[in-house]
Each structure stands twice: as structure tokens, then as C-alpha cells.
Coordinates of C-alpha atoms and ligand atoms in Angstrom, one line a residue:
M268 CA -4.8 37.8 -30.5
L269 CA -7.1 36.8 -27.7
V270 CA -10.6 36.0 -28.7
T271 CA -13.8 35.5 -26.6
A272 CA -16.7 33.1 -27.0
R273 CA -19.9 34.4 -25.4
S274 CA -22.8 32.0 -25.8
F275 CA -26.2 32.3 -27.6
E276 CA -27.8 32.4 -24.2
E277 CA -25.7 35.3 -23.1
Y278 CA -26.5 37.2 -26.3
R279 CA -30.2 36.6 -25.8
A280 CA -30.0 38.0 -22.3
M281 CA -27.5 40.9 -23.0
F282 CA -29.6 42.1 -25.9
A283 CA -33.0 41.1 -24.6
L284 CA -33.6 39.2 -27.8
T285 CA -37.1 38.0 -28.5
D286 CA -38.2 35.3 -30.9
K287 CA -39.4 38.1 -33.2
D288 CA -35.9 39.6 -33.1
L289 CA -34.4 36.2 -34.0
A290 CA -36.7 36.1 -37.1
L291 CA -35.0 39.2 -38.4
R292 CA -31.8 39.5 -40.5
V293 CA -29.1 40.0 -37.8
L294 CA -25.5 41.2 -37.8
D295 CA -23.1 40.4 -34.9
C296 CA -20.1 42.8 -35.0
P297 CA -17.7 42.0 -33.5
A298 CA -18.4 38.3 -33.1
G299 CA -15.0 36.9 -32.1
A300 CA -15.5 33.2 -31.3
A301 CA -19.0 33.7 -29.9
G302 CA -21.5 30.9 -30.4
F303 CA -24.3 33.3 -31.3
A304 CA -24.2 33.0 -35.1
A305 CA -23.9 29.2 -34.9
E306 CA -26.8 28.7 -32.6
A307 CA -29.0 31.4 -34.1
G308 CA -28.2 30.1 -37.6
A309 CA -29.2 26.6 -36.6
R310 CA -32.5 27.9 -35.3
G311 CA -33.2 29.5 -38.6
T312 CA -32.0 33.1 -38.1
D313 CA -30.5 34.8 -41.1
V314 CA -27.3 35.9 -39.3
V315 CA -23.8 37.2 -40.3
A316 CA -20.8 37.5 -38.0
V317 CA -18.0 40.0 -38.5
D318 CA -14.6 40.2 -36.9
P319 CA -11.1 41.3 -38.1
Q320 CA -9.7 38.0 -36.9
Y321 CA -11.7 36.0 -39.5
G322 CA -10.0 35.3 -42.9
P323 CA -7.5 32.6 -43.7
N324 CA -6.7 31.7 -40.1
A325 CA -10.2 31.9 -38.7
S326 CA -10.5 28.1 -38.1
R327 CA -7.9 28.4 -35.3
L328 CA -9.9 30.9 -33.4
G329 CA -12.1 28.3 -31.7
R330 CA -9.0 26.6 -30.3
L331 CA -7.5 29.9 -29.1
A332 CA -10.8 30.7 -27.4
L333 CA -10.9 27.3 -25.7
H334 CA -7.3 27.9 -24.4
E335 CA -8.3 31.3 -23.1
I336 CA -11.4 29.9 -21.4
E337 CA -9.2 27.5 -19.4
H338 CA -7.1 30.5 -18.3
R339 CA -10.3 32.4 -17.4
H340 CA -11.7 29.4 -15.5
R341 CA -8.8 29.6 -13.0
Y342 CA -9.1 33.3 -12.8
V343 CA -12.8 33.6 -12.3
T344 CA -12.8 30.8 -9.7
E345 CA -9.9 32.3 -7.7
S346 CA -11.4 35.8 -8.1
A347 CA -15.1 34.9 -7.9
T348 CA -16.0 37.8 -5.6
R349 CA -15.1 40.2 -8.4
Y350 CA -18.1 39.1 -10.4
E351 CA -21.9 39.0 -10.1
W352 CA -23.1 35.4 -10.4
S353 CA -26.8 35.8 -10.5
W354 CA -27.0 35.0 -14.2
F355 CA -24.3 32.3 -14.5
G356 CA -24.9 30.7 -11.1
G357 CA -21.2 30.0 -10.7
P358 CA -17.8 29.5 -12.4
E359 CA -18.7 25.9 -13.6
R360 CA -21.7 27.0 -15.7
Y361 CA -19.7 30.1 -16.9
T362 CA -16.9 27.9 -18.3
R363 CA -19.3 25.2 -19.7
L364 CA -21.3 27.8 -21.6
R365 CA -18.2 29.6 -23.0
A366 CA -16.5 26.3 -23.9
D367 CA -19.6 24.9 -25.7
S368 CA -19.9 28.2 -27.5
A369 CA -16.2 28.1 -28.7
R370 CA -16.8 24.6 -30.0
A371 CA -20.1 25.5 -31.7
F372 CA -18.3 28.5 -33.3
A373 CA -15.4 26.2 -34.5
A374 CA -17.8 23.7 -36.1
D375 CA -20.0 26.4 -37.6
I376 CA -17.3 28.4 -39.3
E377 CA -16.2 25.2 -41.0
A378 CA -19.7 24.2 -42.0
H379 CA -21.0 27.7 -42.9
P380 CA -18.1 29.9 -43.8
E381 CA -20.5 32.3 -45.6
R382 CA -21.8 33.4 -42.2
Y383 CA -18.4 34.7 -41.1
V384 CA -17.1 37.8 -42.8
E385 CA -13.7 39.4 -42.1
G386 CA -14.1 43.1 -41.4
A387 CA -13.4 45.9 -39.0
L388 CA -15.1 48.9 -37.6
P389 CA -15.4 51.8 -38.4
Q390 CA -15.7 50.6 -42.0
L391 CA -17.8 47.6 -43.0
T392 CA -18.3 46.4 -46.6
F393 CA -22.1 45.9 -46.4
P394 CA -24.5 48.2 -48.3
E395 CA -26.7 50.6 -46.3
R396 CA -29.5 49.0 -44.3
S397 CA -28.4 45.4 -45.0
F398 CA -29.5 44.1 -41.6
D399 CA -32.7 44.6 -39.5
L400 CA -30.9 44.3 -36.2
V401 CA -27.2 44.9 -35.4
L402 CA -25.7 43.5 -32.2
S403 CA -22.3 44.7 -30.8
S404 CA -20.9 43.3 -27.7
H405 CA -17.7 43.9 -25.7
L406 CA -15.8 46.2 -28.0
L407 CA -17.3 49.7 -28.0
F408 CA -17.4 51.2 -24.5
S409 CA -15.8 48.1 -23.0
Y410 CA -12.4 49.1 -24.5
G411 CA -13.1 52.8 -24.1
A412 CA -9.8 53.4 -22.4
R413 CA -8.1 52.3 -25.6
L414 CA -10.4 53.5 -28.3
S415 CA -11.0 57.2 -28.8
E416 CA -14.3 58.9 -28.6
E417 CA -13.9 59.7 -32.4
F418 CA -13.5 56.1 -33.1
H419 CA -16.6 55.3 -31.1
L420 CA -18.7 57.8 -33.0
S421 CA -17.4 56.6 -36.4
A422 CA -18.1 53.0 -35.4
L423 CA -21.5 53.7 -34.1
I424 CA -22.4 55.6 -37.3
E425 CA -21.2 52.7 -39.3
L426 CA -23.3 50.2 -37.4
V427 CA -26.3 52.6 -37.9
R428 CA -25.6 52.8 -41.6
V429 CA -25.9 49.0 -42.1
A430 CA -29.0 48.7 -39.9
R431 CA -32.6 49.1 -40.9
R432 CA -34.3 49.0 -37.4
E433 CA -32.0 48.9 -34.4
V434 CA -28.4 48.7 -33.2
R435 CA -27.9 47.3 -29.7
I436 CA -24.6 47.6 -27.9
F437 CA -23.7 45.9 -24.6
P438 CA -22.3 46.8 -22.2
V439 CA -21.9 50.6 -21.7
V440 CA -19.2 50.4 -19.1
L441 CA -15.4 49.9 -19.5
H442 CA -14.3 46.3 -18.9
T443 CA -12.2 47.5 -16.0
S444 CA -14.9 49.7 -14.3
D445 CA -18.4 49.6 -13.1
R446 CA -19.1 53.2 -14.5
R447 CA -20.7 54.1 -17.8
Y448 CA -18.2 55.1 -20.5
A449 CA -17.5 58.8 -19.9
G450 CA -18.3 59.9 -23.5
L451 CA -21.6 58.1 -23.6
D452 CA -23.9 61.1 -23.3
R453 CA -21.9 63.1 -25.9
L454 CA -22.1 60.2 -28.3
R455 CA -25.8 59.9 -27.8
T456 CA -26.3 63.6 -28.4
A457 CA -24.2 63.5 -31.6
L458 CA -26.3 60.5 -32.8
D459 CA -29.5 62.3 -31.9
G460 CA -28.4 65.2 -34.0
L461 CA -28.2 62.8 -37.0
G462 CA -31.8 61.6 -36.4
V463 CA -30.8 58.5 -34.4
P464 CA -32.6 58.6 -31.0
S465 CA -31.4 56.1 -28.4
R466 CA -32.3 54.7 -25.0
L467 CA -30.6 52.7 -22.3
D468 CA -32.4 49.4 -21.4
R469 CA -31.7 47.5 -18.2
V470 CA -31.3 43.8 -19.1
D471 CA -31.5 40.6 -17.2
Y472 CA -27.9 39.8 -17.6
V473 CA -25.0 40.8 -15.4
F474 CA -21.6 39.3 -14.9
Q475 CA -19.2 42.3 -14.7
P476 CA -20.6 44.4 -11.8
G477 CA -22.4 47.5 -13.1
A478 CA -22.7 46.1 -16.6
D479 CA -26.5 45.5 -17.0
E480 CA -27.5 48.1 -19.6
T481 CA -27.8 47.9 -23.3
L482 CA -27.7 51.0 -25.5
V483 CA -30.4 50.8 -28.2
L484 CA -30.1 53.0 -31.3
D485 CA -33.3 53.6 -33.3
C486 CA -32.2 53.5 -36.9
A487 CA -35.6 53.6 -38.6
V488 CA -35.8 57.2 -39.8
H489 CA -32.4 58.9 -39.6
G490 CA -31.2 61.5 -42.2
P491 CA -28.1 61.3 -44.3
L492 CA -25.0 60.1 -42.3
P493 CA -21.6 61.7 -42.6
T494 CA -19.3 59.8 -45.0
A495 CA -16.0 61.2 -43.8
R496 CA -15.5 60.1 -40.3
P497 CA -12.4 60.6 -38.1
G498 CA -11.1 58.0 -35.6
A499 CA -10.2 55.1 -38.0
E500 CA -6.5 55.8 -37.9
D501 CA -6.1 55.4 -34.1
H502 CA -7.1 51.7 -34.1
D503 CA -5.3 48.9 -35.9
P504 CA -7.2 45.7 -35.1
V505 CA -4.3 43.6 -36.3
R506 CA -1.9 44.9 -33.7
W507 CA -4.5 45.4 -31.0
R508 CA -4.3 43.1 -28.0
H509 CA -7.0 42.6 -25.3
L510 CA -4.5 41.6 -22.6
E511 CA -1.3 43.5 -22.3
G512 CA 0.3 41.8 -19.3
T513 CA 0.1 38.5 -17.6
D514 CA -1.3 40.2 -14.4
A515 CA -4.2 41.8 -16.2
A516 CA -7.6 40.6 -15.3
P517 CA -9.2 38.9 -18.3
P518 CA -12.1 40.9 -19.8
P519 CA -15.5 39.4 -18.5
Ligands
LIG766 C1 -14.0 40.9 -26.4 S1 -14.2 40.3 -28.0 C2 -16.0 40.2 -28.1 C3 -16.5 39.1 -29.1 C4 -17.9 38.7 -29.0 N1 -18.8 39.8 -29.2 C5 -18.2 38.1 -27.6 O1 -18.9 38.7 -26.9 O2 -17.7 37.0 -27.3 C6 -13.8 41.7 -29.0 C7 -13.7 41.4 -30.5 O3 -13.5 42.7 -31.1 C8 -12.8 42.4 -32.3 N2 -12.3 43.7 -32.8 C9 -11.2 44.4 -32.6 N3 -11.1 45.5 -33.3 C10 -12.2 45.5 -34.0 C11 -12.7 46.4 -35.0 N4 -12.1 47.6 -35.3 N5 -13.9 46.2 -35.6 C12 -14.6 45.1 -35.3 N6 -14.1 44.2 -34.4 C13 -13.0 44.4 -33.7 C14 -11.7 41.5 -31.8 O4 -11.1 40.8 -32.9 C15 -12.5 40.6 -30.8 O5 -12.9 39.4 -31.4

């Protein structure tokens, strides 16, 4: 299965992370081969990374991500006009950051396996309010063409369940589009009904055109969350593939 490796710098920009945020207990879900947990952990953040691709074969993910990054370098160089380069500067820095990130992930999962937990939304194994801040990049909304709205609601409620303060999700557009996920307002209304207000923050990170907003869920004072949630059955992360054909544009 294809795996991506966004960098600590990208996470900091996508989620508008401050030094105060990085002093909190943080969950990254899904983390893939991102370098966030490695770099944040090295800086002293109490961080946990979750992905269904961890487990016995997790150590090969860094290699897979590096292979994918080579494929993407060709693609983003040849298709440079499809992307916004104001944050990365150009394909060279894009590839360097992602490759460094995949290497940092590969070294860290060997050195600190306790940071990397196999798991899948919409059901995580952590007790309620285990993390101050929960970050989720490039699964929800990004793959909205493939994941049902019910799955999204169940996954969002699960992320809220394990958060004490906030959940931040980036981006809010499909990876194939510059438009917000169609069910976004309905999902926000449903969460509001559970006592989870939300806002959309514009952030100083853009690569995929139109993808420059983070959804922030305020988890501080919600009421009881529903325990039976539909949507889990429509998504098998083991069989799921990011790319279905060789002609498909790689996700950003
Ligand atoms: C595009 S990657 C994003 C990874 C990382 N956040 C980054 O930005 O590099 C999407 C990740 O979602 C993971 N995934 C797929 N289904 C999932 C699920 N049900 N729950 C949690 N993660 C899932 C995949 O294994 C993959 O690593």
C-alpha cells in the first residue's frame, strides 16, 4: 500500500502549530511515513503516531515511501503547473523535505517503536481524552470520494473522543479537487449538536490548489458521544489503495 511522508515543517504549517502546541501530548492519526512524530519527539513533544500500516512490517514503510517520492518527483516536476509552489518553492525542496522525512520516520520507528501504534479509524484503542491535541492529515475529506459521510462522522467522533482540547484536520478538500468536501457543513452541524463547535482556519501552507484551510474541532466541553457509530464497515484499510491506476495523479 502506498504511503506518504509529509515533513515536520509541513505539519507545523498545515496545522498552524505553535511551540505551546508542541509542548502538549499530541496524536498524529493517520501518520503514514510522515516525519512529524520523529522530529517532534526529538524536540521533546510527547507524541504518538497511528496508522493501519504499522505492525510487523512497519519498518519497510520508509523504503516504500522513498520509492513513492521518486515517482512523485518526476510527476510534480512534469506537472508543476498543477500545484501551488509558494510554500515549497519548487519540486527540489518538495522532494528533499519528503525524502528526509521518510528517512527520519524509518530511523525513528526503529529507535522508538513505542511511538508508533497500529490502528485504524473509526475505532482507536486509546481511552477517552488521552491526547491534548489530535492532528489528522490527508485521509478525511481528502479521500471523500471513497469514504462515506457516515465513515467521516464516525471517524471525527472517534478523534474527538480521544482528544482533550482540539482536533485539527487538514485539508478540507478532496485530493482531486479544489472544492471543500461536500458533506463538510453537515458534519460540522452534527458535531455541533454533540457539543463540539468547530471553525475553519486559513493556514500558511498550500500545495494542492484550494487546500489552505484546517478544520479545528473544540473538544473541551462536549457531552456524551454516541458509542454505536455507522460507517466502519465500508472501509477496509488493508485492502484500500491510494492509487488505483498508473495514470492517476499522485495525491499531493
Ligand atoms: C495520504 S496518507 C497521509 C499520511 C500522513 N498524515 C502524511 O501526511 O504524510 C493516508 C494514510 O491513511 C492511512 N489510513 C488508511 N485508512 C485508515 C484508517 N481507517 N484509519 C487511519 N488511517 C488510515 C493509510 O495507511 C495512509 O498511511
